[in-house]
Amino acid sequence: MVAWIVALIAVTVATWSTARMYQARRDAYGASARAELIERQARAAEARTTALTEEIRQLARKRIPAAATALSHRTAPVPGLREAAGIEGDAAHLLTEAVQAVRTAVLEERGRVDAAARSAMRGTSAKIQSLLNQSQHLLQELQHEYDDPRILQLDFRNELALRRTQATAVLCDAWPGLARQNSSLVEVVLGAQSRVAGYERIKVANHLRQERLALVARAAEPLAIALAELLANATAYSHPDTEVPVTVQQSAGRGALILVDDAGIGMDDDALKRARALLAGPSEVLLTELGDPPQTGFAVVGRLIARYGFSCHIESSPYGGMRTMLRIPAHLLTVMDDDRTLSVLAPKPVQARGDGAAAGPAPGAPAAPLASPAPATPPLATALPTPSEPAGPAGSAAPVPAGPGPVPEPGPVPEPGPGPASTAEEAPPAAGLPTRRRRSPRTASPEASTARQQAPEEPPLLRTPEQAGAAWAALQEGTLSGRRAPERPAPPASPSDDQGDDET
């Protein structure tokens, strides 16, 4: 009995010891598993911390600068998350929000800086424009007092500086600065041509159906500014020996169209896309987006387009360069009154010249003499004399009228005598030399007067703007050569290509 009790106690003790050992082993295994789990979690947390640190470093060093650069350069890439799988959703979302917040802050700051720069440039441009206008008035007074061609060159360079200043003011949302009445469309084109360096290369062709087609007062100066920028761009990016054709015509929708072609270097796809975006008239153009040095030509045209309602398109030109088409809507056009005279330098419509040539002489009228082609530079003798000019010496050549009609044949040269009735024998004039004409009007016979009244008046032959300009240049040169002192040397003419207007 006692043995049985001892055996039972021994079994009980052994069972308890085995249970204790098993529990100890389980506790040890659980502790080891928990320690391994804690270590694994620690390593994962450390990896996440390291990845987040690297993302923050990339955000500060790469993503934010790239996002700021992309605001000016649309094609610049902006990198994303470095390790998207190692970043939790909330952290990745916060990092993306940080980039957007930086982009918004940069845009707002750029807007404030650009507005401040526009305000400063607008005020400065207004002061410079006022000073240039005063200089222009002084130069005009000097032109009436002195016959120095350098004053004309200085006045032209003053006009170039005035155009640049005016374009800068328009780019800064300023008023164009000049108010006009209704102006002829062709005269506005000529005015824009006179503001451009290399204006002699620009050839204007008038294809208007209405010769007196004009622009309303509020659109005349803006159109002149925009067209001057397009002409300056065409002359700056084409060879100096090539011409820049300008065509003015009426479109089918009762509007008008001005075509500017050049044989320049053309534009690549990116530059053409950028130019079309500027010419579309965007609501805002930042000064920092115009390059260094800034190219403001298309931006100025775009600002005027957005403000006054005309449109512009640019494409490749058949001349090899670019073609810009400036379209003027019908509500900006009008017709000038008949009491206002057009400029003599304005080219006549091509259709009007063709109709006049096709009409031919009237029946019974004498045949008109054939007009010889005018020389490129007319001689000094083609200047028209004024009534106040005294008669020159007997050996001097009298000026011949510059009209397109036939030159009057030289008459007899009277010699001084004791009375007005004294005459001289007619001597044959030298070949090719003009002779002096009598100052007293000749009395025509009644038969000649009646025949002259009955004969239909022949239409005067039209002169091209180049011939008219050359005649006026010859008149001025003749006046200068007559008034210049013998010992005073002629001022050297500055080169035509050094006019301070390279590109826009």
Coordinates of C-alpha atoms in Angstrom, one line a residue:
M1 CA 0.0 0.0 0.0
V2 CA 2.8 2.3 0.9
A3 CA 4.6 1.4 -2.3
W4 CA 1.6 2.2 -4.3
I5 CA 1.3 5.6 -2.7
V6 CA 5.0 6.4 -3.3
A7 CA 4.7 5.4 -7.0
L8 CA 1.6 7.6 -7.4
I9 CA 3.5 10.5 -5.9
A10 CA 6.5 9.9 -8.2
V11 CA 4.2 9.8 -11.3
T12 CA 2.6 13.0 -10.2
V13 CA 5.9 14.8 -9.6
A14 CA 7.2 13.6 -13.0
T15 CA 4.1 14.8 -14.8
W16 CA 4.3 18.2 -13.1
S17 CA 7.9 18.5 -14.0
T18 CA 7.2 17.6 -17.6
A19 CA 4.4 20.2 -17.8
R20 CA 6.7 22.8 -16.3
M21 CA 9.4 22.0 -18.8
Y22 CA 6.9 22.2 -21.7
Q23 CA 5.6 25.5 -20.5
A24 CA 9.1 26.8 -20.1
R25 CA 9.9 25.8 -23.6
R26 CA 6.7 27.4 -25.0
D27 CA 7.4 30.6 -23.1
A28 CA 10.9 30.6 -24.5
Y29 CA 9.7 30.0 -28.0
G30 CA 7.1 32.8 -27.6
A31 CA 9.6 35.2 -26.3
S32 CA 11.9 34.3 -29.2
A33 CA 9.1 34.8 -31.7
R34 CA 8.1 38.1 -30.1
A35 CA 11.7 39.3 -30.2
E36 CA 12.1 38.4 -33.8
L37 CA 8.8 40.1 -34.6
I38 CA 9.9 43.2 -32.8
E39 CA 13.3 43.1 -34.6
R40 CA 11.5 42.7 -38.0
Q41 CA 9.2 45.6 -37.2
A42 CA 12.1 47.7 -36.2
R43 CA 13.9 46.9 -39.4
A44 CA 10.8 47.8 -41.4
A45 CA 10.3 51.0 -39.6
E46 CA 13.9 51.9 -40.2
A47 CA 13.5 51.1 -43.9
R48 CA 10.4 53.3 -44.1
T49 CA 12.2 56.1 -42.3
T50 CA 15.1 55.8 -44.6
A51 CA 12.8 55.8 -47.7
L52 CA 10.9 58.8 -46.4
T53 CA 14.1 60.6 -45.7
E54 CA 15.3 59.9 -49.3
E55 CA 12.0 61.1 -50.7
I56 CA 12.2 64.3 -48.6
R57 CA 15.8 64.8 -49.8
Q58 CA 14.7 64.3 -53.4
L59 CA 11.7 66.6 -52.9
A60 CA 14.1 69.4 -51.7
R61 CA 16.8 68.8 -54.2
K62 CA 15.1 67.7 -57.4
R63 CA 11.3 67.8 -57.4
I64 CA 10.7 71.3 -56.2
P65 CA 13.4 72.9 -58.5
A66 CA 12.1 70.8 -61.4
A67 CA 8.5 72.0 -60.7
A68 CA 9.7 75.6 -60.6
T69 CA 11.6 75.1 -63.9
A70 CA 8.5 73.5 -65.5
L71 CA 6.6 76.7 -65.0
S72 CA 8.8 78.5 -67.5
H73 CA 9.7 75.5 -69.7
R74 CA 6.7 73.4 -70.4
T75 CA 8.7 70.4 -71.6
A76 CA 10.9 70.2 -68.6
P77 CA 10.3 66.8 -66.7
V78 CA 9.3 66.8 -63.1
P79 CA 10.4 63.6 -61.2
G80 CA 7.9 61.7 -59.1
L81 CA 8.4 59.5 -56.0
R82 CA 11.7 57.7 -55.8
E83 CA 10.3 54.5 -54.2
A84 CA 6.6 54.6 -54.4
A85 CA 6.3 51.0 -52.9
G86 CA 8.2 52.0 -49.8
I87 CA 6.1 55.0 -49.0
E88 CA 2.7 54.7 -47.2
G89 CA -0.3 56.3 -48.9
D90 CA -0.6 59.2 -46.6
A91 CA 3.1 60.1 -46.8
A92 CA 3.0 59.9 -50.7
H93 CA -0.1 62.1 -50.8
L94 CA 1.5 64.7 -48.5
L95 CA 4.6 64.8 -50.6
T96 CA 2.5 65.4 -53.8
E97 CA 0.6 68.1 -52.0
A98 CA 3.9 69.7 -51.0
V99 CA 5.0 69.9 -54.7
Q100 CA 1.6 71.5 -55.6
A101 CA 1.8 74.0 -52.8
V102 CA 5.3 75.0 -53.9
R103 CA 4.1 75.4 -57.5
T104 CA 1.2 77.6 -56.4
A105 CA 3.4 79.7 -54.2
V106 CA 6.0 80.2 -57.0
L107 CA 3.2 81.2 -59.4
E108 CA 1.8 83.7 -57.0
E109 CA 5.2 85.2 -56.3
R110 CA 6.0 85.3 -60.0
G111 CA 2.8 87.1 -60.6
R112 CA 3.6 89.7 -57.9
V113 CA 7.1 90.2 -59.2
D114 CA 5.9 90.5 -62.8
A115 CA 3.2 93.0 -61.8
A116 CA 5.8 95.1 -60.0
A117 CA 8.2 94.9 -63.0
R118 CA 5.3 95.9 -65.3
S119 CA 4.4 98.8 -63.2
A120 CA 8.0 100.1 -63.0
M121 CA 8.6 99.6 -66.8
R122 CA 5.2 101.2 -67.6
G123 CA 6.2 104.4 -65.6
T124 CA 9.7 104.5 -67.1
S125 CA 8.4 103.9 -70.6
A126 CA 5.9 106.8 -70.3
K127 CA 8.7 109.2 -69.2
I128 CA 11.1 108.0 -71.9
Q129 CA 8.3 108.3 -74.5
S130 CA 7.5 111.8 -73.4
L131 CA 11.2 112.8 -73.8
L132 CA 11.4 111.2 -77.2
N133 CA 8.4 113.1 -78.4
Q134 CA 9.9 116.3 -77.2
S135 CA 13.1 115.4 -79.0
Q136 CA 11.1 114.7 -82.1
H137 CA 9.6 118.2 -82.0
L138 CA 13.0 119.7 -81.6
L139 CA 14.4 117.8 -84.5
Q140 CA 11.5 118.9 -86.7
E141 CA 12.3 122.5 -85.8
L142 CA 15.9 121.9 -86.7
Q143 CA 15.0 120.4 -90.0
H144 CA 13.2 123.7 -90.9
E145 CA 16.2 125.8 -89.9
Y146 CA 19.2 123.7 -91.1
D147 CA 19.7 121.6 -94.2
D148 CA 21.8 118.9 -92.7
P149 CA 21.0 115.3 -93.7
R150 CA 22.3 114.1 -90.4
I151 CA 19.2 115.6 -88.7
L152 CA 17.0 113.3 -90.8
Q153 CA 19.1 110.3 -89.7
L154 CA 18.9 111.4 -86.1
D155 CA 15.1 111.9 -86.4
F156 CA 14.8 108.4 -87.8
R157 CA 16.8 106.8 -85.0
N158 CA 14.7 108.8 -82.6
E159 CA 11.6 107.2 -84.3
L160 CA 13.1 103.7 -83.8
A161 CA 13.7 104.3 -80.1
L162 CA 10.2 105.7 -79.8
R163 CA 8.8 102.5 -81.4
R164 CA 10.7 100.3 -79.0
T165 CA 9.6 102.3 -76.0
Q166 CA 6.0 102.3 -77.2
A167 CA 6.1 98.5 -77.7
T168 CA 7.4 98.0 -74.2
A169 CA 4.7 100.2 -72.8
V170 CA 2.0 98.2 -74.7
L171 CA 3.5 95.0 -73.3
C172 CA 3.2 96.4 -69.8
D173 CA -0.6 97.0 -70.4
A174 CA -0.2 100.7 -71.1
W175 CA -2.2 102.8 -73.6
P176 CA -0.5 103.0 -77.0
G177 CA 0.1 106.7 -76.4
L178 CA -1.3 108.4 -79.6
A179 CA -4.8 109.2 -80.6
R180 CA -5.7 109.6 -84.3
Q181 CA -8.7 110.3 -86.4
N182 CA -9.9 107.8 -89.0
S183 CA -6.9 107.0 -91.1
S184 CA -6.4 105.5 -94.5
L185 CA -5.4 101.8 -94.3
V186 CA -2.6 102.2 -96.8
E187 CA -1.3 105.3 -95.0
V188 CA -1.3 103.3 -91.8
V189 CA 0.8 100.6 -93.5
L190 CA 3.2 103.3 -94.8
G191 CA 3.4 104.8 -91.3
A192 CA 4.4 101.3 -89.9
Q193 CA 7.0 100.9 -92.6
S194 CA 8.6 104.3 -91.7
R195 CA 9.2 103.0 -88.2
V196 CA 11.3 100.0 -89.2
A197 CA 15.0 99.9 -89.9
G198 CA 15.5 98.6 -93.5
Y199 CA 12.3 100.3 -94.6
E200 CA 13.6 100.6 -98.1
R201 CA 13.4 96.8 -98.5
I202 CA 9.6 96.8 -97.8
K203 CA 7.5 96.8 -100.9
V204 CA 3.8 97.6 -100.4
A205 CA 1.2 96.4 -103.0
N206 CA -2.3 97.9 -102.7
H207 CA -5.0 95.5 -103.8
L208 CA -7.9 97.2 -102.1
R209 CA -11.2 97.5 -104.0
Q210 CA -12.0 100.7 -102.2
E211 CA -9.1 103.2 -102.4
R212 CA -10.4 105.3 -99.5
L213 CA -10.8 102.3 -97.1
A214 CA -9.8 103.5 -93.6
L215 CA -9.4 102.4 -90.0
V216 CA -11.5 103.8 -87.2
A217 CA -9.6 106.2 -84.9
R218 CA -9.3 103.8 -81.9
A219 CA -7.6 101.0 -84.0
A220 CA -5.3 103.1 -86.2
E221 CA -2.3 103.4 -83.9
P222 CA -2.6 99.9 -82.4
L223 CA -2.6 98.4 -85.9
A224 CA 0.4 100.6 -86.8
I225 CA 2.3 99.3 -83.8
A226 CA 1.4 95.7 -84.4
L227 CA 2.3 95.9 -88.1
A228 CA 5.6 97.7 -87.3
E229 CA 6.6 94.8 -85.0
L230 CA 5.8 92.2 -87.8
L231 CA 7.8 94.2 -90.3
A232 CA 10.7 94.6 -88.0
N233 CA 10.7 90.8 -87.4
A234 CA 10.6 90.1 -91.1
T235 CA 13.5 92.5 -91.9
A236 CA 15.6 91.3 -89.0
Y237 CA 15.4 87.6 -89.8
S238 CA 15.9 87.9 -93.6
H239 CA 19.0 88.8 -95.7
P240 CA 19.6 92.5 -96.2
D241 CA 19.6 92.0 -100.0
T242 CA 16.1 90.5 -100.1
E243 CA 12.8 92.4 -100.3
V244 CA 9.9 92.1 -97.8
P245 CA 6.6 92.1 -99.9
V246 CA 3.6 93.5 -98.1
T247 CA 0.1 93.0 -99.7
V248 CA -2.9 94.9 -98.6
Q249 CA -6.2 93.5 -99.8
Q250 CA -9.9 93.2 -98.8
S251 CA -11.2 89.8 -97.8
A252 CA -14.5 88.3 -98.8
G253 CA -16.1 89.0 -95.4
R254 CA -15.9 92.8 -95.7
G255 CA -12.7 92.8 -93.7
A256 CA -9.2 93.6 -94.7
L257 CA -6.0 91.5 -94.8
I258 CA -2.3 92.5 -94.6
L259 CA 0.2 89.9 -95.7
V260 CA 3.9 90.2 -94.8
D261 CA 6.3 87.8 -96.4
D262 CA 10.0 87.4 -96.0
A263 CA 12.7 85.2 -97.4
G264 CA 14.4 84.6 -94.1
I265 CA 15.6 81.6 -92.1
G266 CA 12.2 80.4 -91.1
M267 CA 11.1 78.8 -87.8
D268 CA 11.3 75.3 -86.3
D269 CA 8.2 73.5 -85.0
D270 CA 8.7 74.6 -81.3
A271 CA 9.3 78.2 -82.2
L272 CA 6.3 78.3 -84.6
K273 CA 4.1 76.8 -81.9
R274 CA 5.3 79.3 -79.4
A275 CA 4.8 82.2 -81.8
R276 CA 1.2 81.1 -82.6
A277 CA 0.5 80.8 -78.9
L278 CA 1.7 84.4 -78.4
L279 CA -0.2 85.7 -81.5
A280 CA -3.4 84.1 -80.2
G281 CA -3.7 86.9 -77.6
P282 CA -3.2 85.1 -74.3
S283 CA -4.7 86.7 -71.2
E284 CA -1.3 87.1 -69.6
V285 CA 2.3 86.9 -70.7
L286 CA 5.0 87.0 -68.1
L287 CA 8.0 89.1 -68.8
T288 CA 10.2 86.3 -67.6
E289 CA 8.9 84.0 -70.3
L290 CA 10.2 86.2 -73.2
G291 CA 13.8 85.0 -73.0
D292 CA 17.1 86.8 -72.4
P293 CA 17.3 89.2 -74.1
P294 CA 13.5 89.3 -74.3
Q295 CA 11.9 88.9 -77.7
T296 CA 8.8 91.1 -77.4
G297 CA 7.6 91.3 -81.0
F298 CA 4.9 88.6 -81.1
A299 CA 4.0 89.3 -77.4
V300 CA 3.2 92.9 -78.2
V301 CA 1.1 91.9 -81.2
G302 CA -0.7 89.4 -79.1
R303 CA -1.5 92.0 -76.4
L304 CA -2.9 94.3 -79.1
I305 CA -4.9 91.5 -80.6
A306 CA -6.5 90.6 -77.3
R307 CA -7.4 94.3 -76.7
Y308 CA -8.6 95.6 -80.1
G309 CA -10.1 92.5 -81.8
F310 CA -8.0 91.9 -84.9
S311 CA -6.3 88.6 -85.5
C312 CA -2.9 87.3 -86.8
H313 CA -1.7 84.0 -88.1
I314 CA 1.8 82.9 -89.0
E315 CA 2.9 80.1 -91.4
S316 CA 5.6 79.2 -93.9
S317 CA 6.0 81.6 -96.8
P318 CA 6.4 80.7 -100.5
Y319 CA 9.4 83.0 -100.4
G320 CA 11.2 80.6 -98.1
G321 CA 10.8 82.4 -94.8
M322 CA 7.6 83.1 -92.9
R323 CA 4.3 84.7 -93.8
T324 CA 2.2 86.6 -91.2
M325 CA -1.4 87.4 -92.0
L326 CA -2.9 90.3 -90.1
R327 CA -6.7 90.2 -90.4
I328 CA -8.8 93.4 -89.7
P329 CA -12.5 92.8 -89.0
A330 CA -15.2 94.8 -90.6
H331 CA -16.2 96.7 -87.5
L332 CA -12.8 98.4 -87.4
L333 CA -13.0 99.6 -91.0
T334 CA -14.7 102.6 -92.4
V335 CA -14.5 104.8 -95.5
M336 CA -12.8 108.2 -95.5
D337 CA -14.7 111.4 -96.5
D338 CA -14.1 112.7 -100.0
D339 CA -12.8 116.1 -98.7
R340 CA -9.7 114.5 -97.2
T341 CA -6.8 113.9 -99.6
L342 CA -4.7 110.8 -99.5
S343 CA -0.9 110.9 -99.3
V344 CA 1.0 111.1 -102.5
L345 CA 3.3 108.4 -101.3
A346 CA 0.4 105.9 -100.9
P347 CA 0.4 103.3 -103.7
K348 CA -2.7 103.3 -105.9
P349 CA -4.8 100.2 -106.0
V350 CA -3.6 97.7 -108.6
Q351 CA -7.1 97.3 -110.0
A352 CA -7.5 101.0 -110.5
R353 CA -4.3 101.1 -112.5
G354 CA -5.4 98.2 -114.6
D355 CA -8.8 99.7 -115.3
G356 CA -7.2 103.0 -116.3
A357 CA -4.8 101.3 -118.7
A358 CA -7.5 99.2 -120.2
A359 CA -9.8 102.2 -120.9
G360 CA -7.5 103.7 -123.5
P361 CA -7.7 107.2 -125.0
A362 CA -11.0 108.7 -125.8
P363 CA -12.2 108.7 -129.5
G364 CA -10.8 111.6 -131.4
A365 CA -8.2 112.4 -128.8
P366 CA -4.6 112.7 -129.9
A367 CA -2.4 109.7 -129.1
A368 CA -0.5 110.1 -125.8
P369 CA 3.3 110.0 -126.0
L370 CA 5.0 106.9 -124.8
A371 CA 6.4 107.5 -121.3
S372 CA 10.0 106.4 -120.9
P373 CA 10.8 104.4 -117.8
A374 CA 11.9 106.6 -114.9
P375 CA 15.4 106.1 -113.7
A376 CA 16.0 104.7 -110.2
T377 CA 17.6 108.0 -109.1
P378 CA 16.2 111.0 -110.9
P379 CA 18.6 113.8 -111.8
L380 CA 18.6 117.0 -109.8
A381 CA 17.0 118.8 -112.7
T382 CA 13.7 117.0 -112.1
A383 CA 12.9 119.1 -109.0
L384 CA 9.9 121.4 -109.2
P385 CA 10.9 125.1 -108.8
T386 CA 8.9 127.2 -106.3
P387 CA 7.5 130.6 -107.3
S388 CA 9.7 132.4 -104.8
E389 CA 13.0 131.0 -106.4
P390 CA 14.8 133.7 -108.3
A391 CA 15.9 133.1 -111.8
G392 CA 19.4 131.8 -112.1
P393 CA 22.2 133.2 -114.2
A394 CA 22.1 133.0 -117.9
G395 CA 24.4 130.0 -118.0
S396 CA 22.6 127.9 -115.3
A397 CA 20.2 125.1 -116.1
A398 CA 16.6 125.6 -115.4
P399 CA 14.8 122.9 -113.5
V400 CA 12.5 120.7 -115.5
P401 CA 9.1 119.7 -114.1
A402 CA 9.1 116.2 -112.6
G403 CA 5.7 115.1 -114.0
P404 CA 5.2 112.1 -116.1
G405 CA 4.1 114.1 -119.1
P406 CA 6.3 115.2 -122.0
V407 CA 9.1 117.6 -121.3
P408 CA 8.4 121.1 -122.9
E409 CA 10.8 121.9 -125.7
P410 CA 13.3 124.6 -125.0
G411 CA 12.3 128.0 -126.2
P412 CA 14.4 130.9 -127.4
V413 CA 16.7 132.5 -124.9
P414 CA 16.1 136.3 -124.6
E415 CA 19.1 138.5 -124.3
P416 CA 18.9 141.6 -122.1
G417 CA 18.1 144.7 -124.1
P418 CA 17.0 148.3 -123.5
G419 CA 13.3 147.4 -123.3
P420 CA 10.9 144.5 -122.9
A421 CA 10.3 144.3 -126.6
S422 CA 13.9 143.5 -127.4
T423 CA 14.5 139.9 -128.5
A424 CA 17.5 137.8 -129.4
E425 CA 18.2 135.6 -132.3
E426 CA 17.4 132.0 -131.7
A427 CA 20.5 129.9 -131.2
P428 CA 20.5 126.1 -131.4
P429 CA 20.7 124.8 -127.9
A430 CA 23.5 122.4 -126.9
A431 CA 22.6 118.7 -127.1
G432 CA 21.4 117.3 -123.8
L433 CA 21.5 120.7 -122.0
P434 CA 18.3 122.4 -120.8
T435 CA 17.8 126.1 -121.8
R436 CA 16.4 129.0 -120.0
R437 CA 12.7 129.7 -120.5
R438 CA 11.1 133.1 -120.5
R439 CA 9.5 134.2 -117.3
S440 CA 6.6 136.1 -118.8
P441 CA 3.7 134.0 -119.9
R442 CA 3.2 133.4 -123.6
T443 CA 0.0 134.6 -125.1
A444 CA -1.6 131.7 -127.0
S445 CA -3.6 132.3 -130.1
P446 CA -7.4 132.0 -129.9
E447 CA -7.4 129.0 -132.2
A448 CA -4.9 127.2 -130.0
S449 CA -7.0 128.0 -126.9
T450 CA -10.2 126.7 -128.5
A451 CA -8.4 123.5 -129.7
R452 CA -7.0 123.0 -126.2
Q453 CA -10.4 123.4 -124.6
Q454 CA -12.1 121.0 -127.1
A455 CA -9.4 118.4 -126.8
P456 CA -10.2 115.9 -124.0
E457 CA -7.9 116.0 -121.1
E458 CA -5.6 113.0 -120.9
P459 CA -5.4 111.1 -117.7
P460 CA -2.1 111.8 -115.9
L461 CA 0.3 108.9 -115.7
L462 CA 0.7 107.6 -112.2
R463 CA 4.0 107.5 -110.5
T464 CA 5.1 104.7 -108.2
P465 CA 6.0 105.5 -104.6
E466 CA 9.6 104.8 -105.3
Q467 CA 9.6 107.4 -108.1
A468 CA 7.9 110.0 -106.0
G469 CA 10.3 109.4 -103.1
A470 CA 13.3 109.6 -105.4
A471 CA 12.0 112.9 -106.8
W472 CA 11.6 114.4 -103.3
A473 CA 15.1 113.1 -102.4
A474 CA 16.5 114.7 -105.5
L475 CA 14.8 118.0 -104.6
Q476 CA 16.3 118.0 -101.2
E477 CA 19.7 117.0 -102.4
G478 CA 19.6 119.8 -105.0
T479 CA 18.6 122.3 -102.3
L480 CA 21.4 121.2 -100.1
S481 CA 24.0 121.3 -102.8
G482 CA 22.9 124.8 -103.7
R483 CA 23.0 126.2 -100.2
R484 CA 26.1 124.3 -99.0
A485 CA 29.2 126.5 -98.7
P486 CA 32.1 125.7 -101.0
E487 CA 34.6 125.0 -98.2
R488 CA 32.1 122.9 -96.2
P489 CA 32.6 119.2 -96.9
A490 CA 29.6 116.9 -97.3
P491 CA 28.8 115.0 -94.1
P492 CA 29.5 111.3 -94.5
A493 CA 26.3 109.2 -94.8
S494 CA 26.0 106.6 -92.1
P495 CA 25.5 103.0 -93.4
S496 CA 21.9 102.0 -93.9
D497 CA 22.3 98.8 -92.0
D498 CA 23.4 100.5 -88.8
Q499 CA 20.1 101.7 -87.5
G500 CA 19.8 100.0 -84.1
D501 CA 16.9 97.7 -84.9
D502 CA 18.3 94.1 -85.0
E503 CA 15.4 91.9 -84.1
T504 CA 12.2 91.7 -82.1

